[in-house]
């Protein structure tokens, strides 16, 4: 009745033994999450990762629970990838991927 919960968990070390997590409640639609919400989650994680490792991650894997394959194919380019690109722009491009196009 109060909406969906969006939880984000990301590792902050290469052994996956330290994690960053964030949670937003009251999301009205799991398929139309505002890019800004995902972006804030990504930025919080990226800052934590960088502080712990003094470098940016070599690999980012998206896993979206609760969506079908067609929904994932629609949502990643619509929300997740733009949020990730915005994160890179906001925190600085230390990875050399500034011109990356998904």
PDB file of N, CA, C and O in Angstrom, residues 21-82:
ATOM      1  N   UNK A  21      25.473  -0.189   1.597  1.00  0.00           N
ATOM      2  CA  UNK A  21      24.061  -0.421   1.304  1.00  0.00           C
ATOM      3  C   UNK A  21      23.262   0.852   1.501  1.00  0.00           C
ATOM      4  O   UNK A  21      23.633   1.732   2.280  1.00  0.00           O
ATOM      5  N   UNK A  22      22.170   0.939   0.790  1.00  0.00           N
ATOM      6  CA  UNK A  22      21.263   2.077   0.869  1.00  0.00           C
ATOM      7  C   UNK A  22      19.866   1.552   0.581  1.00  0.00           C
ATOM      8  O   UNK A  22      19.700   0.561  -0.133  1.00  0.00           O
ATOM      9  N   UNK A  23      18.871   2.207   1.128  1.00  0.00           N
ATOM     10  CA  UNK A  23      17.494   1.747   0.956  1.00  0.00           C
ATOM     11  C   UNK A  23      16.570   2.954   0.856  1.00  0.00           C
ATOM     12  O   UNK A  23      16.690   3.902   1.630  1.00  0.00           O
ATOM     13  N   UNK A  24      15.676   2.921  -0.104  1.00  0.00           N
ATOM     14  CA  UNK A  24      14.655   3.960  -0.259  1.00  0.00           C
ATOM     15  C   UNK A  24      13.292   3.267  -0.208  1.00  0.00           C
ATOM     16  O   UNK A  24      13.081   2.251  -0.843  1.00  0.00           O
ATOM     17  N   UNK A  25      12.379   3.830   0.542  1.00  0.00           N
ATOM     18  CA  UNK A  25      11.039   3.252   0.656  1.00  0.00           C
ATOM     19  C   UNK A  25      10.018   4.176   0.010  1.00  0.00           C
ATOM     20  O   UNK A  25      10.275   5.350  -0.209  1.00  0.00           O
ATOM     21  N   UNK A  26       8.858   3.620  -0.286  1.00  0.00           N
ATOM     22  CA  UNK A  26       7.774   4.402  -0.858  1.00  0.00           C
ATOM     23  C   UNK A  26       7.893   4.644  -2.351  1.00  0.00           C
ATOM     24  O   UNK A  26       7.261   5.551  -2.884  1.00  0.00           O
ATOM     25  N   UNK A  27       8.675   3.827  -3.033  1.00  0.00           N
ATOM     26  CA  UNK A  27       8.812   3.949  -4.491  1.00  0.00           C
ATOM     27  C   UNK A  27       7.493   3.470  -5.102  1.00  0.00           C
ATOM     28  O   UNK A  27       7.065   2.346  -4.866  1.00  0.00           O
ATOM     29  N   UNK A  28       6.864   4.317  -5.886  1.00  0.00           N
ATOM     30  CA  UNK A  28       5.537   4.001  -6.408  1.00  0.00           C
ATOM     31  C   UNK A  28       5.531   2.909  -7.464  1.00  0.00           C
ATOM     32  O   UNK A  28       4.639   2.092  -7.514  1.00  0.00           O
ATOM     33  N   UNK A  29       6.545   2.892  -8.305  1.00  0.00           N
ATOM     34  CA  UNK A  29       6.535   1.959  -9.426  1.00  0.00           C
ATOM     35  C   UNK A  29       7.926   1.372  -9.607  1.00  0.00           C
ATOM     36  O   UNK A  29       8.868   2.102  -9.886  1.00  0.00           O
ATOM     37  N   UNK A  30       8.065   0.061  -9.483  1.00  0.00           N
ATOM     38  CA  UNK A  30       9.385  -0.564  -9.594  1.00  0.00           C
ATOM     39  C   UNK A  30       9.968  -0.478 -10.998  1.00  0.00           C
ATOM     40  O   UNK A  30      11.143  -0.696 -11.193  1.00  0.00           O
ATOM     41  N   UNK A  31       9.142  -0.143 -11.974  1.00  0.00           N
ATOM     42  CA  UNK A  31       9.632  -0.041 -13.344  1.00  0.00           C
ATOM     43  C   UNK A  31       9.972   1.390 -13.753  1.00  0.00           C
ATOM     44  O   UNK A  31      10.561   1.602 -14.787  1.00  0.00           O
ATOM     45  N   UNK A  32       9.590   2.361 -12.957  1.00  0.00           N
ATOM     46  CA  UNK A  32       9.845   3.758 -13.322  1.00  0.00           C
ATOM     47  C   UNK A  32      10.476   4.510 -12.160  1.00  0.00           C
ATOM     48  O   UNK A  32       9.994   5.554 -11.743  1.00  0.00           O
ATOM     49  N   UNK A  33      11.561   3.986 -11.667  1.00  0.00           N
ATOM     50  CA  UNK A  33      12.276   4.607 -10.560  1.00  0.00           C
ATOM     51  C   UNK A  33      12.975   5.845 -11.096  1.00  0.00           C
ATOM     52  O   UNK A  33      13.664   5.773 -12.121  1.00  0.00           O
ATOM     53  N   UNK A  34      12.821   6.992 -10.437  1.00  0.00           N
ATOM     54  CA  UNK A  34      13.502   8.196 -10.918  1.00  0.00           C
ATOM     55  C   UNK A  34      15.016   7.997 -10.973  1.00  0.00           C
ATOM     56  O   UNK A  34      15.619   7.461 -10.053  1.00  0.00           O
ATOM     57  N   UNK A  35      15.623   8.431 -12.058  1.00  0.00           N
ATOM     58  CA  UNK A  35      17.061   8.292 -12.251  1.00  0.00           C
ATOM     59  C   UNK A  35      17.819   8.920 -11.084  1.00  0.00           C
ATOM     60  O   UNK A  35      18.842   8.409 -10.648  1.00  0.00           O
ATOM     61  N   UNK A  36      17.309  10.015 -10.536  1.00  0.00           N
ATOM     62  CA  UNK A  36      17.991  10.712  -9.449  1.00  0.00           C
ATOM     63  C   UNK A  36      18.145   9.835  -8.204  1.00  0.00           C
ATOM     64  O   UNK A  36      19.141   9.935  -7.496  1.00  0.00           O
ATOM     65  N   UNK A  37      17.175   8.975  -7.934  1.00  0.00           N
ATOM     66  CA  UNK A  37      17.261   8.083  -6.773  1.00  0.00           C
ATOM     67  C   UNK A  37      18.393   7.078  -6.973  1.00  0.00           C
ATOM     68  O   UNK A  37      19.225   6.867  -6.088  1.00  0.00           O
ATOM     69  N   UNK A  38      18.438   6.458  -8.144  1.00  0.00           N
ATOM     70  CA  UNK A  38      19.518   5.516  -8.444  1.00  0.00           C
ATOM     71  C   UNK A  38      20.866   6.230  -8.438  1.00  0.00           C
ATOM     72  O   UNK A  38      21.850   5.718  -7.914  1.00  0.00           O
ATOM     73  N   UNK A  39      20.902   7.406  -9.011  1.00  0.00           N
ATOM     74  CA  UNK A  39      22.147   8.186  -9.073  1.00  0.00           C
ATOM     75  C   UNK A  39      22.686   8.460  -7.669  1.00  0.00           C
ATOM     76  O   UNK A  39      23.876   8.296  -7.414  1.00  0.00           O
ATOM     77  N   UNK A  40      21.814   8.878  -6.744  1.00  0.00           N
ATOM     78  CA  UNK A  40      22.239   9.130  -5.358  1.00  0.00           C
ATOM     79  C   UNK A  40      22.815   7.869  -4.718  1.00  0.00           C
ATOM     80  O   UNK A  40      23.814   7.913  -4.009  1.00  0.00           O
ATOM     81  N   UNK A  41      22.174   6.729  -4.977  1.00  0.00           N
ATOM     82  CA  UNK A  41      22.669   5.464  -4.438  1.00  0.00           C
ATOM     83  C   UNK A  41      24.031   5.127  -5.019  1.00  0.00           C
ATOM     84  O   UNK A  41      24.948   4.741  -4.297  1.00  0.00           O
ATOM     85  N   UNK A  42      24.184   5.276  -6.337  1.00  0.00           N
ATOM     86  CA  UNK A  42      25.457   4.984  -6.996  1.00  0.00           C
ATOM     87  C   UNK A  42      26.570   5.899  -6.485  1.00  0.00           C
ATOM     88  O   UNK A  42      27.689   5.455  -6.259  1.00  0.00           O
ATOM     89  N   UNK A  43      26.266   7.185  -6.309  1.00  0.00           N
ATOM     90  CA  UNK A  43      27.277   8.133  -5.847  1.00  0.00           C
ATOM     91  C   UNK A  43      27.736   7.782  -4.438  1.00  0.00           C
ATOM     92  O   UNK A  43      28.936   7.788  -4.148  1.00  0.00           O
ATOM     93  N   UNK A  44      26.797   7.447  -3.558  1.00  0.00           N
ATOM     94  CA  UNK A  44      27.169   7.040  -2.200  1.00  0.00           C
ATOM     95  C   UNK A  44      28.077   5.824  -2.207  1.00  0.00           C
ATOM     96  O   UNK A  44      29.086   5.775  -1.498  1.00  0.00           O
ATOM     97  N   UNK A  45      27.732   4.852  -3.033  1.00  0.00           N
ATOM     98  CA  UNK A  45      28.560   3.641  -3.138  1.00  0.00           C
ATOM     99  C   UNK A  45      29.928   3.965  -3.722  1.00  0.00           C
ATOM    100  O   UNK A  45      30.954   3.523  -3.213  1.00  0.00           O
ATOM    101  N   UNK A  46      29.965   4.744  -4.815  1.00  0.00           N
ATOM    102  CA  UNK A  46      31.234   5.052  -5.480  1.00  0.00           C
ATOM    103  C   UNK A  46      32.186   5.793  -4.548  1.00  0.00           C
ATOM    104  O   UNK A  46      33.385   5.504  -4.525  1.00  0.00           O
ATOM    105  N   UNK A  47      31.658   6.720  -3.768  1.00  0.00           N
ATOM    106  CA  UNK A  47      32.509   7.443  -2.813  1.00  0.00           C
ATOM    107  C   UNK A  47      33.073   6.484  -1.770  1.00  0.00           C
ATOM    108  O   UNK A  47      34.248   6.554  -1.425  1.00  0.00           O
ATOM    109  N   UNK A  48      32.230   5.596  -1.262  1.00  0.00           N
ATOM    110  CA  UNK A  48      32.692   4.608  -0.280  1.00  0.00           C
ATOM    111  C   UNK A  48      33.747   3.691  -0.879  1.00  0.00           C
ATOM    112  O   UNK A  48      34.745   3.375  -0.229  1.00  0.00           O
ATOM    113  N   UNK A  49      33.518   3.257  -2.116  1.00  0.00           N
ATOM    114  CA  UNK A  49      34.473   2.374  -2.792  1.00  0.00           C
ATOM    115  C   UNK A  49      35.819   3.077  -2.946  1.00  0.00           C
ATOM    116  O   UNK A  49      36.871   2.523  -2.648  1.00  0.00           O
ATOM    117  N   UNK A  50      35.766   4.313  -3.424  1.00  0.00           N
ATOM    118  CA  UNK A  50      37.003   5.046  -3.658  1.00  0.00           C
ATOM    119  C   UNK A  50      37.755   5.311  -2.354  1.00  0.00           C
ATOM    120  O   UNK A  50      38.983   5.187  -2.296  1.00  0.00           O
ATOM    121  N   UNK A  51      37.043   5.675  -1.298  1.00  0.00           N
ATOM    122  CA  UNK A  51      37.693   5.912  -0.008  1.00  0.00           C
ATOM    123  C   UNK A  51      38.372   4.649   0.520  1.00  0.00           C
ATOM    124  O   UNK A  51      39.448   4.712   1.104  1.00  0.00           O
ATOM    125  N   UNK A  52      37.753   3.496   0.293  1.00  0.00           N
ATOM    126  CA  UNK A  52      38.306   2.233   0.790  1.00  0.00           C
ATOM    127  C   UNK A  52      39.475   1.734  -0.059  1.00  0.00           C
ATOM    128  O   UNK A  52      40.382   1.083   0.462  1.00  0.00           O
ATOM    129  N   UNK A  53      39.463   2.040  -1.365  1.00  0.00           N
ATOM    130  CA  UNK A  53      40.431   1.442  -2.288  1.00  0.00           C
ATOM    131  C   UNK A  53      41.372   2.421  -2.972  1.00  0.00           C
ATOM    132  O   UNK A  53      42.323   2.005  -3.625  1.00  0.00           O
ATOM    133  N   UNK A  54      41.063   3.697  -2.883  1.00  0.00           N
ATOM    134  CA  UNK A  54      41.855   4.744  -3.561  1.00  0.00           C
ATOM    135  C   UNK A  54      41.910   4.537  -5.069  1.00  0.00           C
ATOM    136  O   UNK A  54      42.853   4.927  -5.736  1.00  0.00           O
ATOM    137  N   UNK A  55      40.902   3.880  -5.584  1.00  0.00           N
ATOM    138  CA  UNK A  55      40.769   3.684  -7.029  1.00  0.00           C
ATOM    139  C   UNK A  55      39.306   3.404  -7.342  1.00  0.00           C
ATOM    140  O   UNK A  55      38.500   3.171  -6.450  1.00  0.00           O
ATOM    141  N   UNK A  56      38.972   3.449  -8.598  1.00  0.00           N
ATOM    142  CA  UNK A  56      37.611   3.147  -9.022  1.00  0.00           C
ATOM    143  C   UNK A  56      37.497   1.655  -9.343  1.00  0.00           C
ATOM    144  O   UNK A  56      38.504   0.996  -9.598  1.00  0.00           O
ATOM    145  N   UNK A  57      36.282   1.111  -9.348  1.00  0.00           N
ATOM    146  CA  UNK A  57      36.131  -0.327  -9.629  1.00  0.00           C
ATOM    147  C   UNK A  57      36.471  -0.666 -11.070  1.00  0.00           C
ATOM    148  O   UNK A  57      36.290   0.148 -11.973  1.00  0.00           O
ATOM    149  N   UNK A  58      36.958  -1.872 -11.270  1.00  0.00           N
ATOM    150  CA  UNK A  58      37.267  -2.358 -12.615  1.00  0.00           C
ATOM    151  C   UNK A  58      36.028  -2.890 -13.324  1.00  0.00           C
ATOM    152  O   UNK A  58      35.983  -2.947 -14.548  1.00  0.00           O
ATOM    153  N   UNK A  59      35.023  -3.289 -12.558  1.00  0.00           N
ATOM    154  CA  UNK A  59      33.843  -3.935 -13.118  1.00  0.00           C
ATOM    155  C   UNK A  59      32.626  -3.566 -12.287  1.00  0.00           C
ATOM    156  O   UNK A  59      32.700  -3.539 -11.056  1.00  0.00           O
ATOM    157  N   UNK A  60      31.522  -3.284 -12.965  1.00  0.00           N
ATOM    158  CA  UNK A  60      30.246  -3.027 -12.292  1.00  0.00           C
ATOM    159  C   UNK A  60      29.228  -3.980 -12.883  1.00  0.00           C
ATOM    160  O   UNK A  60      29.057  -4.051 -14.096  1.00  0.00           O
ATOM    161  N   UNK A  61      28.551  -4.733 -12.019  1.00  0.00           N
ATOM    162  CA  UNK A  61      27.524  -5.681 -12.449  1.00  0.00           C
ATOM    163  C   UNK A  61      26.188  -5.227 -11.875  1.00  0.00           C
ATOM    164  O   UNK A  61      26.074  -4.979 -10.678  1.00  0.00           O
ATOM    165  N   UNK A  62      25.180  -5.137 -12.729  1.00  0.00           N
ATOM    166  CA  UNK A  62      23.827  -4.799 -12.294  1.00  0.00           C
ATOM    167  C   UNK A  62      23.017  -6.080 -12.124  1.00  0.00           C
ATOM    168  O   UNK A  62      23.040  -6.941 -13.001  1.00  0.00           O
ATOM    169  N   UNK A  63      22.316  -6.170 -11.033  1.00  0.00           N
ATOM    170  CA  UNK A  63      21.372  -7.273 -10.817  1.00  0.00           C
ATOM    171  C   UNK A  63      20.081  -6.641 -10.353  1.00  0.00           C
ATOM    172  O   UNK A  63      20.064  -5.936  -9.344  1.00  0.00           O
ATOM    173  N   UNK A  64      19.007  -6.851 -11.073  1.00  0.00           N
ATOM    174  CA  UNK A  64      17.710  -6.269 -10.722  1.00  0.00           C
ATOM    175  C   UNK A  64      16.742  -7.389 -10.367  1.00  0.00           C
ATOM    176  O   UNK A  64      16.247  -8.095 -11.220  1.00  0.00           O
ATOM    177  N   UNK A  65      16.491  -7.565  -9.095  1.00  0.00           N
ATOM    178  CA  UNK A  65      15.562  -8.591  -8.638  1.00  0.00           C
ATOM    179  C   UNK A  65      14.127  -8.109  -8.847  1.00  0.00           C
ATOM    180  O   UNK A  65      13.819  -6.940  -8.657  1.00  0.00           O
ATOM    181  N   UNK A  66      13.276  -9.028  -9.233  1.00  0.00           N
ATOM    182  CA  UNK A  66      11.852  -8.729  -9.338  1.00  0.00           C
ATOM    183  C   UNK A  66      11.402  -8.236 -10.705  1.00  0.00           C
ATOM    184  O   UNK A  66      10.243  -7.915 -10.883  1.00  0.00           O
ATOM    185  N   UNK A  67      12.322  -8.163 -11.667  1.00  0.00           N
ATOM    186  CA  UNK A  67      11.949  -7.748 -13.013  1.00  0.00           C
ATOM    187  C   UNK A  67      12.163  -8.914 -13.971  1.00  0.00           C
ATOM    188  O   UNK A  67      13.102  -9.680 -13.830  1.00  0.00           O
ATOM    189  N   UNK A  68      11.295  -9.020 -14.958  1.00  0.00           N
ATOM    190  CA  UNK A  68      11.460 -10.044 -15.986  1.00  0.00           C
ATOM    191  C   UNK A  68      12.581  -9.613 -16.937  1.00  0.00           C
ATOM    192  O   UNK A  68      13.011  -8.455 -16.927  1.00  0.00           O
ATOM    193  N   UNK A  69      13.032 -10.517 -17.773  1.00  0.00           N
ATOM    194  CA  UNK A  69      14.080 -10.208 -18.750  1.00  0.00           C
ATOM    195  C   UNK A  69      13.654  -9.043 -19.660  1.00  0.00           C
ATOM    196  O   UNK A  69      14.434  -8.104 -19.853  1.00  0.00           O
ATOM    197  N   UNK A  70      12.429  -9.044 -20.218  1.00  0.00           N
ATOM    198  CA  UNK A  70      12.029  -7.887 -21.042  1.00  0.00           C
ATOM    199  C   UNK A  70      12.013  -6.573 -20.235  1.00  0.00           C
ATOM    200  O   UNK A  70      12.393  -5.527 -20.756  1.00  0.00           O
ATOM    201  N   UNK A  71      11.594  -6.632 -18.978  1.00  0.00           N
ATOM    202  CA  UNK A  71      11.593  -5.428 -18.148  1.00  0.00           C
ATOM    203  C   UNK A  71      13.021  -4.938 -17.900  1.00  0.00           C
ATOM    204  O   UNK A  71      13.284  -3.738 -17.948  1.00  0.00           O
ATOM    205  N   UNK A  72      13.932  -5.870 -17.656  1.00  0.00           N
ATOM    206  CA  UNK A  72      15.334  -5.500 -17.436  1.00  0.00           C
ATOM    207  C   UNK A  72      15.908  -4.848 -18.692  1.00  0.00           C
ATOM    208  O   UNK A  72      16.586  -3.825 -18.612  1.00  0.00           O
ATOM    209  N   UNK A  73      15.618  -5.422 -19.846  1.00  0.00           N
ATOM    210  CA  UNK A  73      16.121  -4.855 -21.108  1.00  0.00           C
ATOM    211  C   UNK A  73      15.590  -3.448 -21.336  1.00  0.00           C
ATOM    212  O   UNK A  73      16.236  -2.628 -21.984  1.00  0.00           O
ATOM    213  N   UNK A  74      14.403  -3.168 -20.819  1.00  0.00           N
ATOM    214  CA  UNK A  74      13.827  -1.839 -20.962  1.00  0.00           C
ATOM    215  C   UNK A  74      14.379  -0.888 -19.896  1.00  0.00           C
ATOM    216  O   UNK A  74      14.671   0.272 -20.178  1.00  0.00           O
ATOM    217  N   UNK A  75      14.555  -1.376 -18.672  1.00  0.00           N
ATOM    218  CA  UNK A  75      14.917  -0.506 -17.558  1.00  0.00           C
ATOM    219  C   UNK A  75      16.384  -0.122 -17.511  1.00  0.00           C
ATOM    220  O   UNK A  75      16.705   1.017 -17.162  1.00  0.00           O
ATOM    221  N   UNK A  76      17.291  -1.037 -17.803  1.00  0.00           N
ATOM    222  CA  UNK A  76      18.716  -0.705 -17.722  1.00  0.00           C
ATOM    223  C   UNK A  76      19.080   0.495 -18.590  1.00  0.00           C
ATOM    224  O   UNK A  76      19.685   1.440 -18.096  1.00  0.00           O
ATOM    225  N   UNK A  77      18.710   0.509 -19.887  1.00  0.00           N
ATOM    226  CA  UNK A  77      19.077   1.680 -20.694  1.00  0.00           C
ATOM    227  C   UNK A  77      18.294   2.941 -20.316  1.00  0.00           C
ATOM    228  O   UNK A  77      18.750   4.046 -20.530  1.00  0.00           O
ATOM    229  N   UNK A  78      17.113   2.760 -19.747  1.00  0.00           N
ATOM    230  CA  UNK A  78      16.244   3.892 -19.423  1.00  0.00           C
ATOM    231  C   UNK A  78      16.634   4.560 -18.103  1.00  0.00           C
ATOM    232  O   UNK A  78      16.541   5.777 -17.978  1.00  0.00           O
ATOM    233  N   UNK A  79      17.061   3.769 -17.108  1.00  0.00           N
ATOM    234  CA  UNK A  79      17.327   4.330 -15.785  1.00  0.00           C
ATOM    235  C   UNK A  79      18.704   3.995 -15.235  1.00  0.00           C
ATOM    236  O   UNK A  79      19.430   4.882 -14.804  1.00  0.00           O
ATOM    237  N   UNK A  80      19.071   2.735 -15.214  1.00  0.00           N
ATOM    238  CA  UNK A  80      20.304   2.332 -14.542  1.00  0.00           C
ATOM    239  C   UNK A  80      21.550   2.887 -15.223  1.00  0.00           C
ATOM    240  O   UNK A  80      22.431   3.439 -14.560  1.00  0.00           O
ATOM    241  N   UNK A  81      21.652   2.744 -16.532  1.00  0.00           N
ATOM    242  CA  UNK A  81      22.823   3.226 -17.257  1.00  0.00           C
ATOM    243  C   UNK A  81      22.912   4.752 -17.197  1.00  0.00           C
ATOM    244  O   UNK A  81      23.985   5.291 -16.907  1.00  0.00           O
ATOM    245  N   UNK A  82      21.807   5.501 -17.423  1.00  0.00           N
ATOM    246  CA  UNK A  82      21.909   6.955 -17.274  1.00  0.00           C
ATOM    247  C   UNK A  82      22.319   7.381 -15.855  1.00  0.00           C
ATOM    248  O   UNK A  82      23.109   8.309 -15.694  1.00  0.00           O
TER     249      UNK A  82
END
